[in-house]
Tab-separated table of C-alpha atoms (C1' of nucleotides) in Angstrom:
chain	number	residue	atom	x	y	z
A	24	UNK	CA	-29.231	85.032	-63.388
A	25	UNK	CA	-27.876	81.542	-63.370
A	26	UNK	CA	-25.036	82.158	-60.948
A	27	UNK	CA	-27.008	80.370	-58.252
A	28	UNK	CA	-25.751	77.535	-56.057
A	29	UNK	CA	-23.660	74.686	-57.416
A	30	UNK	CA	-23.728	71.488	-55.405
A	31	UNK	CA	-23.514	69.569	-58.648
A	32	UNK	CA	-20.573	68.858	-60.879
A	33	UNK	CA	-19.225	71.180	-63.520
A	34	UNK	CA	-16.617	70.060	-66.038
A	35	UNK	CA	-14.067	71.947	-63.929
A	36	UNK	CA	-14.947	70.451	-60.558
A	37	UNK	CA	-15.102	66.997	-62.109
A	38	UNK	CA	-11.691	67.634	-63.636
A	39	UNK	CA	-10.208	68.322	-60.217
A	40	UNK	CA	-11.368	64.926	-58.971
A	41	UNK	CA	-10.221	63.139	-62.115
A	42	UNK	CA	-6.756	64.673	-62.102
A	43	UNK	CA	-6.271	63.639	-58.488
A	44	UNK	CA	-7.089	60.016	-59.334
A	45	UNK	CA	-4.986	60.133	-62.515
A	46	UNK	CA	-1.991	61.182	-60.446
A	47	UNK	CA	-2.575	58.489	-57.831
A	48	UNK	CA	-3.023	55.584	-60.231
A	49	UNK	CA	-1.545	56.873	-63.474
A	50	UNK	CA	-3.707	57.816	-66.463
A	51	UNK	CA	-3.671	54.360	-68.041
A	52	UNK	CA	-4.146	52.730	-64.644
A	53	UNK	CA	-7.333	54.733	-64.011
A	54	UNK	CA	-10.646	53.356	-65.311
A	55	UNK	CA	-13.865	55.294	-65.669
A	56	UNK	CA	-15.143	53.090	-62.863
A	57	UNK	CA	-12.367	54.434	-60.614
A	58	UNK	CA	-13.349	57.979	-61.535
A	59	UNK	CA	-17.042	57.377	-60.861
A	60	UNK	CA	-16.265	55.959	-57.417
A	61	UNK	CA	-14.023	58.923	-56.592
A	62	UNK	CA	-16.580	61.448	-57.856
A	63	UNK	CA	-19.528	59.749	-56.174
A	64	UNK	CA	-21.613	59.587	-59.350
A	65	UNK	CA	-22.192	56.756	-61.790
A	66	UNK	CA	-19.881	56.030	-64.678
A	67	UNK	CA	-22.426	57.097	-67.281
A	68	UNK	CA	-23.065	60.389	-65.508
A	69	UNK	CA	-19.506	61.453	-66.153
A	70	UNK	CA	-20.355	61.549	-69.868
A	71	UNK	CA	-22.968	64.203	-69.155
A	72	UNK	CA	-20.168	66.631	-68.266
A	73	UNK	CA	-17.317	65.602	-70.543
A	74	UNK	CA	-17.060	63.686	-73.802
A	75	UNK	CA	-14.784	61.037	-72.338
A	76	UNK	CA	-11.607	60.107	-70.551
A	77	UNK	CA	-9.293	61.794	-73.007
A	78	UNK	CA	-11.053	65.155	-72.724
A	79	UNK	CA	-10.251	65.142	-69.030
A	80	UNK	CA	-6.594	64.597	-69.885
A	81	UNK	CA	-6.662	67.314	-72.522
A	82	UNK	CA	-8.247	69.855	-70.183
A	83	UNK	CA	-5.708	69.043	-67.482
A	84	UNK	CA	-2.557	69.331	-69.559
A	85	UNK	CA	-3.896	72.452	-71.287
A	86	UNK	CA	-4.262	74.147	-67.941
A	87	UNK	CA	-0.702	73.202	-67.018
A	88	UNK	CA	0.709	74.409	-70.333
A	89	UNK	CA	-1.185	77.706	-70.113
A	90	UNK	CA	0.431	78.339	-66.738
A	91	UNK	CA	3.922	77.606	-68.011
A	92	UNK	CA	3.685	79.637	-71.220
A	93	UNK	CA	2.193	82.485	-69.205
A	94	UNK	CA	5.561	82.816	-67.475
A	95	UNK	CA	7.391	83.495	-70.721
A	96	UNK	CA	4.955	86.351	-71.429
A	97	UNK	CA	5.710	88.114	-68.163
A	98	UNK	CA	7.729	91.328	-68.324
A	99	UNK	CA	10.638	90.060	-66.224
A	100	UNK	CA	11.006	87.153	-68.636
A	101	UNK	CA	11.368	89.496	-71.595
A	102	UNK	CA	13.495	92.414	-70.374
A	103	UNK	CA	16.822	92.481	-68.536
A	104	UNK	CA	20.006	90.458	-68.839
A	105	UNK	CA	19.709	86.836	-69.838
A	106	UNK	CA	20.817	85.548	-66.467
A	107	UNK	CA	18.248	87.743	-64.711
A	108	UNK	CA	15.493	86.549	-67.019
A	109	UNK	CA	16.604	82.937	-66.515
A	110	UNK	CA	16.488	83.359	-62.760
A	111	UNK	CA	13.015	84.864	-62.991
A	112	UNK	CA	11.732	82.081	-65.225
A	113	UNK	CA	13.284	79.475	-62.932
A	114	UNK	CA	11.615	80.952	-59.872
A	115	UNK	CA	8.257	81.443	-61.553
A	116	UNK	CA	8.304	77.953	-63.024
A	117	UNK	CA	8.652	76.523	-59.543
A	118	UNK	CA	5.817	78.732	-58.314
A	119	UNK	CA	3.461	77.822	-61.170
A	120	UNK	CA	4.380	74.175	-60.813
A	121	UNK	CA	3.319	74.312	-57.178
A	122	UNK	CA	0.233	76.454	-57.772
A	123	UNK	CA	-1.017	74.064	-60.477
A	124	UNK	CA	0.621	70.989	-58.976
A	125	UNK	CA	-1.772	68.184	-59.991
A	126	UNK	CA	-2.157	69.497	-63.530
A	127	UNK	CA	1.574	69.919	-64.131
A	128	UNK	CA	2.204	66.534	-62.523
A	129	UNK	CA	-0.051	64.931	-65.092
A	130	UNK	CA	1.627	66.865	-67.902
A	131	UNK	CA	5.081	65.676	-66.891
A	132	UNK	CA	4.000	62.041	-66.899
A	133	UNK	CA	2.348	61.595	-70.290
A	134	UNK	CA	4.022	58.898	-72.378
A	135	UNK	CA	2.749	59.686	-75.882
A	136	UNK	CA	0.261	56.834	-76.313
A	137	UNK	CA	-2.503	59.019	-77.805
A	138	UNK	CA	-2.750	62.137	-79.982
A	139	UNK	CA	-3.510	64.255	-76.929
A	140	UNK	CA	-0.434	62.972	-75.143
A	141	UNK	CA	1.806	63.554	-78.133
A	142	UNK	CA	0.471	67.102	-78.515
A	143	UNK	CA	1.181	67.787	-74.842
A	144	UNK	CA	4.734	66.459	-75.141
A	145	UNK	CA	5.375	68.665	-78.143
A	146	UNK	CA	4.172	71.845	-76.464
A	147	UNK	CA	6.184	71.001	-73.387
A	148	UNK	CA	9.293	70.620	-75.527
A	149	UNK	CA	8.645	74.097	-76.942
A	150	UNK	CA	8.663	75.547	-73.444
A	151	UNK	CA	11.862	73.723	-72.529
A	152	UNK	CA	13.503	74.954	-75.718
A	153	UNK	CA	12.757	78.585	-74.918
A	154	UNK	CA	14.327	78.235	-71.480
A	155	UNK	CA	17.306	76.457	-73.012
A	156	UNK	CA	17.804	79.433	-75.330
A	157	UNK	CA	17.803	81.711	-72.310
A	158	UNK	CA	20.490	79.618	-70.634
A	159	UNK	CA	22.551	79.651	-73.806
A	160	UNK	CA	22.355	83.439	-73.895
A	161	UNK	CA	23.451	83.708	-70.282
A	162	UNK	CA	26.477	81.517	-70.946
A	163	UNK	CA	27.380	83.710	-73.941
A	164	UNK	CA	27.208	86.730	-71.614
A	165	UNK	CA	29.764	85.007	-69.371
A	166	UNK	CA	27.337	84.945	-66.440
A	167	UNK	CA	27.074	81.148	-66.288
A	168	UNK	CA	29.857	78.577	-66.328
A	169	UNK	CA	30.736	77.213	-69.727
A	170	UNK	CA	32.689	74.106	-68.736
A	171	UNK	CA	29.527	72.027	-68.318
A	172	UNK	CA	27.828	71.229	-71.578
A	173	UNK	CA	24.840	73.420	-72.315
A	174	UNK	CA	22.264	70.754	-73.053
A	175	UNK	CA	23.349	68.794	-70.026
A	176	UNK	CA	22.966	71.784	-67.728
A	177	UNK	CA	19.536	72.634	-69.140
A	178	UNK	CA	18.257	69.147	-68.579
A	179	UNK	CA	19.622	68.887	-65.082
A	180	UNK	CA	18.053	72.248	-64.206
A	181	UNK	CA	14.685	71.078	-65.478
A	182	UNK	CA	15.193	67.752	-63.766
A	183	UNK	CA	15.607	69.508	-60.467
A	184	UNK	CA	12.577	71.733	-60.995
A	185	UNK	CA	10.278	69.072	-62.390
A	186	UNK	CA	11.125	66.630	-59.621
A	187	UNK	CA	9.062	68.852	-57.336
A	188	UNK	CA	5.900	67.123	-58.524
A	189	UNK	CA	7.267	63.848	-57.150
A	190	UNK	CA	7.515	64.967	-53.547
A	191	UNK	CA	5.927	68.375	-52.857
A	192	UNK	CA	2.741	68.004	-50.812
A	193	UNK	CA	1.169	71.380	-49.900
A	194	UNK	CA	-0.909	69.881	-47.084
A	195	UNK	CA	2.002	68.237	-45.251
A	196	UNK	CA	2.866	69.598	-41.808
A	197	UNK	CA	5.746	72.039	-41.970
A	198	UNK	CA	5.355	72.279	-45.728
A	199	UNK	CA	7.295	75.046	-47.398
A	200	UNK	CA	5.471	77.676	-49.427
A	201	UNK	CA	5.925	77.920	-53.163
A	202	UNK	CA	8.159	80.957	-52.741
A	203	UNK	CA	10.364	79.162	-50.214
A	204	UNK	CA	10.853	76.203	-52.512
A	205	UNK	CA	11.555	78.586	-55.369
A	206	UNK	CA	14.245	80.258	-53.248
A	207	UNK	CA	15.898	76.934	-52.514
A	208	UNK	CA	15.845	75.890	-56.154
A	209	UNK	CA	17.380	79.169	-57.329
A	210	UNK	CA	20.012	78.991	-54.582
A	211	UNK	CA	21.034	75.419	-55.373
A	212	UNK	CA	20.853	75.765	-59.125
A	213	UNK	CA	22.942	78.899	-59.332
A	214	UNK	CA	25.280	78.537	-56.337
A	215	UNK	CA	25.347	74.798	-55.562
A	216	UNK	CA	25.280	72.745	-52.406
A	217	UNK	CA	28.730	73.569	-51.102
A	218	UNK	CA	29.036	76.065	-48.252
A	219	UNK	CA	30.895	79.352	-48.427
A	220	UNK	CA	29.894	80.300	-51.954
B	11	UNK	CA	27.323	20.722	-71.725
B	12	UNK	CA	24.255	22.816	-72.373
B	13	UNK	CA	26.044	26.119	-72.870
B	14	UNK	CA	25.420	25.826	-76.607
B	15	UNK	CA	23.722	28.389	-78.831
B	16	UNK	CA	20.699	30.410	-77.776
B	17	UNK	CA	18.544	31.799	-80.553
B	18	UNK	CA	15.505	31.360	-78.357
B	19	UNK	CA	14.228	33.446	-75.473
B	20	UNK	CA	15.360	33.168	-71.879
B	21	UNK	CA	13.558	34.954	-69.043
B	22	UNK	CA	16.397	37.490	-69.121
B	23	UNK	CA	16.362	38.228	-72.844
B	24	UNK	CA	12.578	38.449	-72.787
B	25	UNK	CA	12.849	40.857	-69.878
B	26	UNK	CA	15.042	43.183	-71.908
B	27	UNK	CA	12.369	43.419	-74.601
B	28	UNK	CA	9.547	43.841	-72.094
B	29	UNK	CA	11.277	46.603	-70.156
B	30	UNK	CA	11.893	48.547	-73.342
B	31	UNK	CA	8.198	48.417	-74.227
B	32	UNK	CA	7.164	49.205	-70.640
B	33	UNK	CA	9.260	52.360	-70.794
B	34	UNK	CA	7.853	53.401	-74.158
B	35	UNK	CA	4.174	52.906	-73.306
B	36	UNK	CA	4.141	52.807	-69.524
B	37	UNK	CA	3.553	49.587	-67.580
B	38	UNK	CA	-0.233	49.947	-67.433
B	39	UNK	CA	-0.331	51.101	-71.033
B	40	UNK	CA	1.438	47.949	-72.210
B	41	UNK	CA	-0.670	44.857	-72.983
B	42	UNK	CA	0.631	41.328	-73.342
B	43	UNK	CA	-0.309	41.713	-76.997
B	44	UNK	CA	2.125	44.629	-77.270
B	45	UNK	CA	4.832	42.518	-75.670
B	46	UNK	CA	4.214	39.567	-77.983
B	47	UNK	CA	4.467	41.810	-81.044
B	48	UNK	CA	7.703	43.355	-79.805
B	49	UNK	CA	9.196	39.971	-78.907
B	50	UNK	CA	8.081	38.326	-82.128
B	51	UNK	CA	6.423	35.394	-80.369
B	52	UNK	CA	2.787	34.745	-79.551
B	53	UNK	CA	1.112	36.045	-76.435
B	54	UNK	CA	0.739	32.593	-74.925
B	55	UNK	CA	4.398	31.760	-75.513
B	56	UNK	CA	5.429	34.490	-73.107
B	57	UNK	CA	3.907	32.423	-70.307
B	58	UNK	CA	6.341	29.613	-71.081
B	59	UNK	CA	9.186	31.848	-69.834
B	60	UNK	CA	7.594	33.913	-67.077
B	61	UNK	CA	4.535	33.511	-64.881
B	62	UNK	CA	2.964	36.743	-66.089
B	63	UNK	CA	3.183	40.465	-66.614
B	64	UNK	CA	3.879	41.297	-62.994
B	65	UNK	CA	6.883	38.951	-62.795
B	66	UNK	CA	8.497	40.940	-65.593
B	67	UNK	CA	7.993	44.096	-63.557
B	68	UNK	CA	9.349	42.460	-60.412
B	69	UNK	CA	12.470	41.179	-62.163
B	70	UNK	CA	13.109	44.608	-63.680
B	71	UNK	CA	12.800	46.685	-60.524
B	72	UNK	CA	14.785	44.086	-58.554
B	73	UNK	CA	17.673	44.471	-60.928
B	74	UNK	CA	17.543	48.258	-60.582
B	75	UNK	CA	17.395	48.109	-56.791
B	76	UNK	CA	20.293	45.634	-56.616
B	77	UNK	CA	22.408	48.085	-58.593
B	78	UNK	CA	21.552	51.010	-56.352
B	79	UNK	CA	22.034	49.207	-53.023
B	80	UNK	CA	25.313	47.817	-54.373
B	81	UNK	CA	26.647	51.374	-54.337
B	82	UNK	CA	26.089	51.770	-50.609
B	83	UNK	CA	28.136	48.594	-50.038
B	84	UNK	CA	31.170	49.940	-51.878
B	85	UNK	CA	34.213	50.911	-49.811
B	86	UNK	CA	34.202	54.596	-50.810
B	87	UNK	CA	30.598	54.810	-49.649
B	88	UNK	CA	31.527	53.545	-46.187
B	89	UNK	CA	34.868	55.169	-45.316
B	90	UNK	CA	36.015	58.782	-45.502
B	91	UNK	CA	34.366	62.064	-44.603
B	92	UNK	CA	30.645	62.381	-45.116
B	93	UNK	CA	30.980	64.855	-47.960
B	94	UNK	CA	33.449	62.575	-49.740
B	95	UNK	CA	31.143	59.593	-49.341
B	96	UNK	CA	28.205	61.671	-50.563
B	97	UNK	CA	30.125	62.755	-53.624
B	98	UNK	CA	31.056	59.138	-54.350
B	99	UNK	CA	27.486	57.917	-53.950
B	100	UNK	CA	26.229	60.755	-56.140
B	101	UNK	CA	28.686	59.926	-58.902
B	102	UNK	CA	28.122	56.183	-58.705
B	103	UNK	CA	24.344	56.593	-58.639
B	104	UNK	CA	24.533	58.447	-61.931
B	105	UNK	CA	26.774	55.736	-63.371
B	106	UNK	CA	24.547	52.864	-62.232
B	107	UNK	CA	21.484	54.725	-63.420
B	108	UNK	CA	23.008	54.972	-66.883
B	109	UNK	CA	24.403	51.425	-66.903
B	110	UNK	CA	21.005	49.988	-65.955
B	111	UNK	CA	18.994	52.745	-67.604
B	112	UNK	CA	15.797	50.930	-68.681
B	113	UNK	CA	15.491	49.054	-65.389
B	114	UNK	CA	15.992	52.133	-63.216
B	115	UNK	CA	13.638	54.101	-65.475
B	116	UNK	CA	10.909	51.591	-64.781
B	117	UNK	CA	11.664	51.659	-61.062
B	118	UNK	CA	11.338	55.430	-60.911
B	119	UNK	CA	7.932	55.357	-62.576
B	120	UNK	CA	5.981	52.816	-60.551
B	121	UNK	CA	2.817	54.288	-59.030
B	122	UNK	CA	1.945	51.762	-56.310
B	123	UNK	CA	-1.043	50.067	-57.952
B	124	UNK	CA	0.050	46.512	-57.087
B	125	UNK	CA	1.949	44.768	-54.286
B	126	UNK	CA	5.053	44.586	-56.441
B	127	UNK	CA	4.936	48.293	-57.127
B	128	UNK	CA	4.435	49.176	-53.485
B	129	UNK	CA	7.362	46.950	-52.482
B	130	UNK	CA	9.562	48.667	-55.070
B	131	UNK	CA	8.585	52.114	-53.815
B	132	UNK	CA	9.380	51.121	-50.252
B	133	UNK	CA	12.861	49.810	-51.089
B	134	UNK	CA	13.560	52.901	-53.138
B	135	UNK	CA	12.617	55.080	-50.189
B	136	UNK	CA	15.120	53.152	-48.066
B	137	UNK	CA	17.889	53.986	-50.512
B	138	UNK	CA	16.914	57.639	-50.588
B	139	UNK	CA	16.867	57.745	-46.806
B	140	UNK	CA	20.419	56.445	-46.541
B	141	UNK	CA	21.670	59.118	-48.916
B	142	UNK	CA	19.706	61.728	-47.012
B	143	UNK	CA	21.478	60.640	-43.831
B	144	UNK	CA	24.801	61.109	-45.583
B	145	UNK	CA	23.843	64.630	-46.618
B	146	UNK	CA	22.757	65.408	-43.079
B	147	UNK	CA	26.126	64.263	-41.777
B	148	UNK	CA	27.977	66.410	-44.295
B	149	UNK	CA	26.012	69.475	-43.233
B	150	UNK	CA	26.829	68.715	-39.584
B	151	UNK	CA	30.512	68.602	-40.565
B	152	UNK	CA	30.133	72.080	-42.012
B	153	UNK	CA	31.056	70.912	-45.498
B	154	UNK	CA	27.667	71.678	-47.038
B	155	UNK	CA	25.576	74.828	-46.762
B	156	UNK	CA	23.022	74.808	-43.976
B	157	UNK	CA	20.796	77.692	-45.077
B	158	UNK	CA	18.784	75.485	-47.438
B	159	UNK	CA	16.534	73.036	-45.675
B	160	UNK	CA	17.959	69.520	-45.535
B	161	UNK	CA	14.978	67.598	-46.883
B	162	UNK	CA	14.564	70.110	-49.667
B	163	UNK	CA	18.197	69.809	-50.733
B	164	UNK	CA	18.058	66.008	-50.668
B	165	UNK	CA	15.015	65.917	-52.865
B	166	UNK	CA	16.356	68.417	-55.342
B	167	UNK	CA	19.608	66.454	-55.576
B	168	UNK	CA	17.701	63.256	-56.296
B	169	UNK	CA	15.450	65.134	-58.681
B	170	UNK	CA	18.458	66.191	-60.680
B	171	UNK	CA	19.965	62.704	-60.725
B	172	UNK	CA	16.763	60.811	-61.412
B	173	UNK	CA	15.791	63.151	-64.242
B	174	UNK	CA	18.551	61.503	-66.265
B	175	UNK	CA	16.192	58.653	-67.149
B	176	UNK	CA	13.936	61.196	-68.869
B	177	UNK	CA	16.470	62.367	-71.423
B	178	UNK	CA	19.680	60.301	-71.487
B	179	UNK	CA	19.898	58.195	-74.660
B	180	UNK	CA	23.174	56.239	-74.935
B	181	UNK	CA	22.785	55.703	-78.687
B	182	UNK	CA	22.338	59.376	-79.596
B	183	UNK	CA	25.104	60.958	-81.660
B	184	UNK	CA	27.525	62.906	-79.501
B	185	UNK	CA	26.119	61.221	-76.412
B	186	UNK	CA	28.098	61.731	-73.237
B	187	UNK	CA	29.457	58.718	-71.390
B	188	UNK	CA	28.181	57.795	-67.952
B	189	UNK	CA	31.330	59.188	-66.357
B	190	UNK	CA	30.951	62.501	-68.194
B	191	UNK	CA	27.360	62.924	-67.078
B	192	UNK	CA	28.388	61.985	-63.561
B	193	UNK	CA	31.030	64.717	-63.657
B	194	UNK	CA	28.488	67.311	-64.745
B	195	UNK	CA	26.027	66.283	-62.048
B	196	UNK	CA	28.649	66.438	-59.305
B	197	UNK	CA	29.881	69.818	-60.585
B	198	UNK	CA	26.413	71.367	-60.727
B	199	UNK	CA	25.155	69.823	-57.514
B	200	UNK	CA	28.116	70.877	-55.407
B	201	UNK	CA	29.239	74.085	-57.093
B	202	UNK	CA	26.161	75.343	-58.980
B	203	UNK	CA	25.613	76.889	-62.380
B	204	UNK	CA	27.204	80.256	-61.771
B	205	UNK	CA	30.646	80.878	-63.192
B	206	UNK	CA	33.755	81.682	-61.165
B	207	UNK	CA	33.109	79.293	-58.292
C	6	DA	C1'	13.866	4.691	-84.213
C	7	DG	C1'	11.745	6.115	-80.175
C	8	DA	C1'	11.109	8.906	-75.820
C	9	DG	C1'	11.384	13.136	-73.632
C	10	DT	C1'	11.174	17.915	-73.485
C	11	DA	C1'	11.829	22.933	-74.536
C	12	DA	C1'	9.653	26.382	-77.273
C	13	DC	C1'	5.927	27.771	-79.375
C	14	DC	C1'	1.075	28.362	-81.237
C	15	DG	C1'	-4.265	29.445	-81.955
C	16	DA	C1'	-8.425	29.534	-79.585
C	17	DA	C1'	-10.840	30.638	-75.917
C	18	DC	C1'	-11.732	32.023	-70.845
C	19	DG	C1'	-14.013	35.386	-67.443
C	20	DA	C1'	-13.223	40.061	-66.257
C	21	DT	C1'	-12.861	44.642	-67.192
C	22	DC	C1'	-12.237	48.343	-70.503
C	23	DG	C1'	-14.233	53.074	-72.445
C	24	DG	C1'	-18.455	54.386	-74.051
C	25	DT	C1'	-23.799	54.319	-75.350
C	26	DC	C1'	-28.687	54.292	-74.556
C	27	DG	C1'	-33.352	55.124	-72.824
C	28	DG	C1'	-35.390	56.855	-69.193
C	29	DG	C1'	-36.368	58.798	-64.259
C	30	DA	C1'	-36.149	62.625	-60.735
C	31	DC	C1'	-36.474	67.291	-60.010
C	32	DA	C1'	-36.473	72.298	-60.396
C	33	DA	C1'	-37.626	76.455	-63.179
C	34	DG	C1'	-40.508	79.055	-66.349
C	35	DA	C1'	-44.968	79.441	-68.682
D	9	DT	C1'	-50.391	72.019	-64.564
D	10	DC	C1'	-47.551	71.213	-68.349
D	11	DT	C1'	-43.313	71.660	-70.739
D	12	DT	C1'	-38.338	72.060	-70.865
D	13	DG	C1'	-33.785	71.085	-69.659
D	14	DT	C1'	-30.279	69.569	-66.231
D	15	DC	C1'	-28.410	65.882	-63.827
D	16	DC	C1'	-28.190	61.443	-62.967
D	17	DC	C1'	-28.974	56.301	-63.222
D	18	DG	C1'	-28.815	50.947	-64.409
D	19	DA	C1'	-28.266	48.051	-68.162
D	20	DC	C1'	-25.783	47.035	-71.816
D	21	DC	C1'	-22.373	47.281	-76.029
D	22	DG	C1'	-18.214	45.510	-78.634
D	23	DA	C1'	-13.429	45.462	-77.696
D	24	DT	C1'	-9.593	44.359	-75.136
D	25	DC	C1'	-7.499	42.875	-70.831
D	26	DG	C1'	-4.216	39.134	-68.521
D	27	DT	C1'	-4.273	34.397	-68.444
D	28	DT	C1'	-5.176	29.308	-69.481
D	29	DC	C1'	-5.466	25.260	-72.232
D	30	DG	C1'	-4.704	21.551	-75.575
D	31	DG	C1'	-1.878	20.582	-78.953
D	32	DT	C1'	2.188	20.872	-82.569
D	33	DT	C1'	6.855	21.342	-83.919
D	34	DA	C1'	11.686	20.403	-83.570
D	35	DC	C1'	15.696	19.226	-81.167
D	36	DT	C1'	18.404	16.151	-77.805
D	37	DC	C1'	19.575	11.995	-75.752
D	38	DT	C1'	19.587	7.014	-75.655
DNA sequence: AGAGTAACCGAACGATCGGTCGGGACAAGA
DNA sequence: TCTTGTCCCGACCGATCGTTCGGTTACTCT
């Protein structure tokens, strides 16, 4: 057996360190020297585990995208009324976003400077499009208001959800759980801020 | 008089070019070589107009912050009930964000790698705090729901508003005006997605 | 015509970039 | 004990980074 102890780096454990630094300094603002300092090994040693800086980015955004697309495969995202499915996807997106916070954070910040970044942006657009279709269906059912333009509403909904990566810190004192945040998002998105609704 | 023609760069006109490139590639991902290509002048010529790359960033985020803090100085942001003032600030924030889109976009993306970036983040936090206080007051008045945690609601509201920089393109066909987007944001934020409210 | 200056340029600076290379330390299996 | 492979290192590579410098062009004012 080779499932013995691991006090050395694996590609996965190195990825966790790298993604943390990427999110602190930005991908372009992070040098391999920064990563080596954060990981506690030399710059050249990093290349023993991964082929380079871009592989770390690719692994990270892949993990985020897998989590998101996994939601669309869930049963509650495929059966039921459109508005019910939309609510489920909304809630689960918040939960996945929080469960895979650093990876999704990185995904949401890529600018398209390299092939990897452009691929990530494209796949992310596919996910957004599928949710947009769901919202469109719910409006057609008469379950969602139709006076606000569809594309606008979709983008504002995603804006609200995706903003979580900018402020949610799981280790903060009095931090809400993923489910609590998901509740708040669903409440605000579907019923609004105003009282007595 | 020296108010004659200007077919040459000023610090301001150069800034407009730089900010556009910064937003396309990210600040760290943009080299002075990129800027010189986009501006159509040589790399060294840029230093005739500005002291360096960081001054361009400082000028850009200053302009964005001036626009935002200007809102809080407006009369409708200082008199009236809290919920009315909040609604005004919300609407005007959307409008300013769209009017100064590239500058605010840059402001919202700084990561804190330099002194300039950290200063920008601090001033932005001050603005957010003042709006948060307004929301708190409106909840105390009973005009906004109190079952969703205050900090959570504030952040989701800002998330929705700030997400505009990620998708709003004024030159797109069928693009909404700033006022129209502001309407949609106010509608969704205060009344929610659900129909019949 | 001559002086002054704003706008610009190519070449080069030291520093840092992502990545390569040859080899050492160490544990496991024979 | 000797090999094999994992994990890591310092030294170094060419390229690119933000910035500086000396100098040229072209326009304005006298």
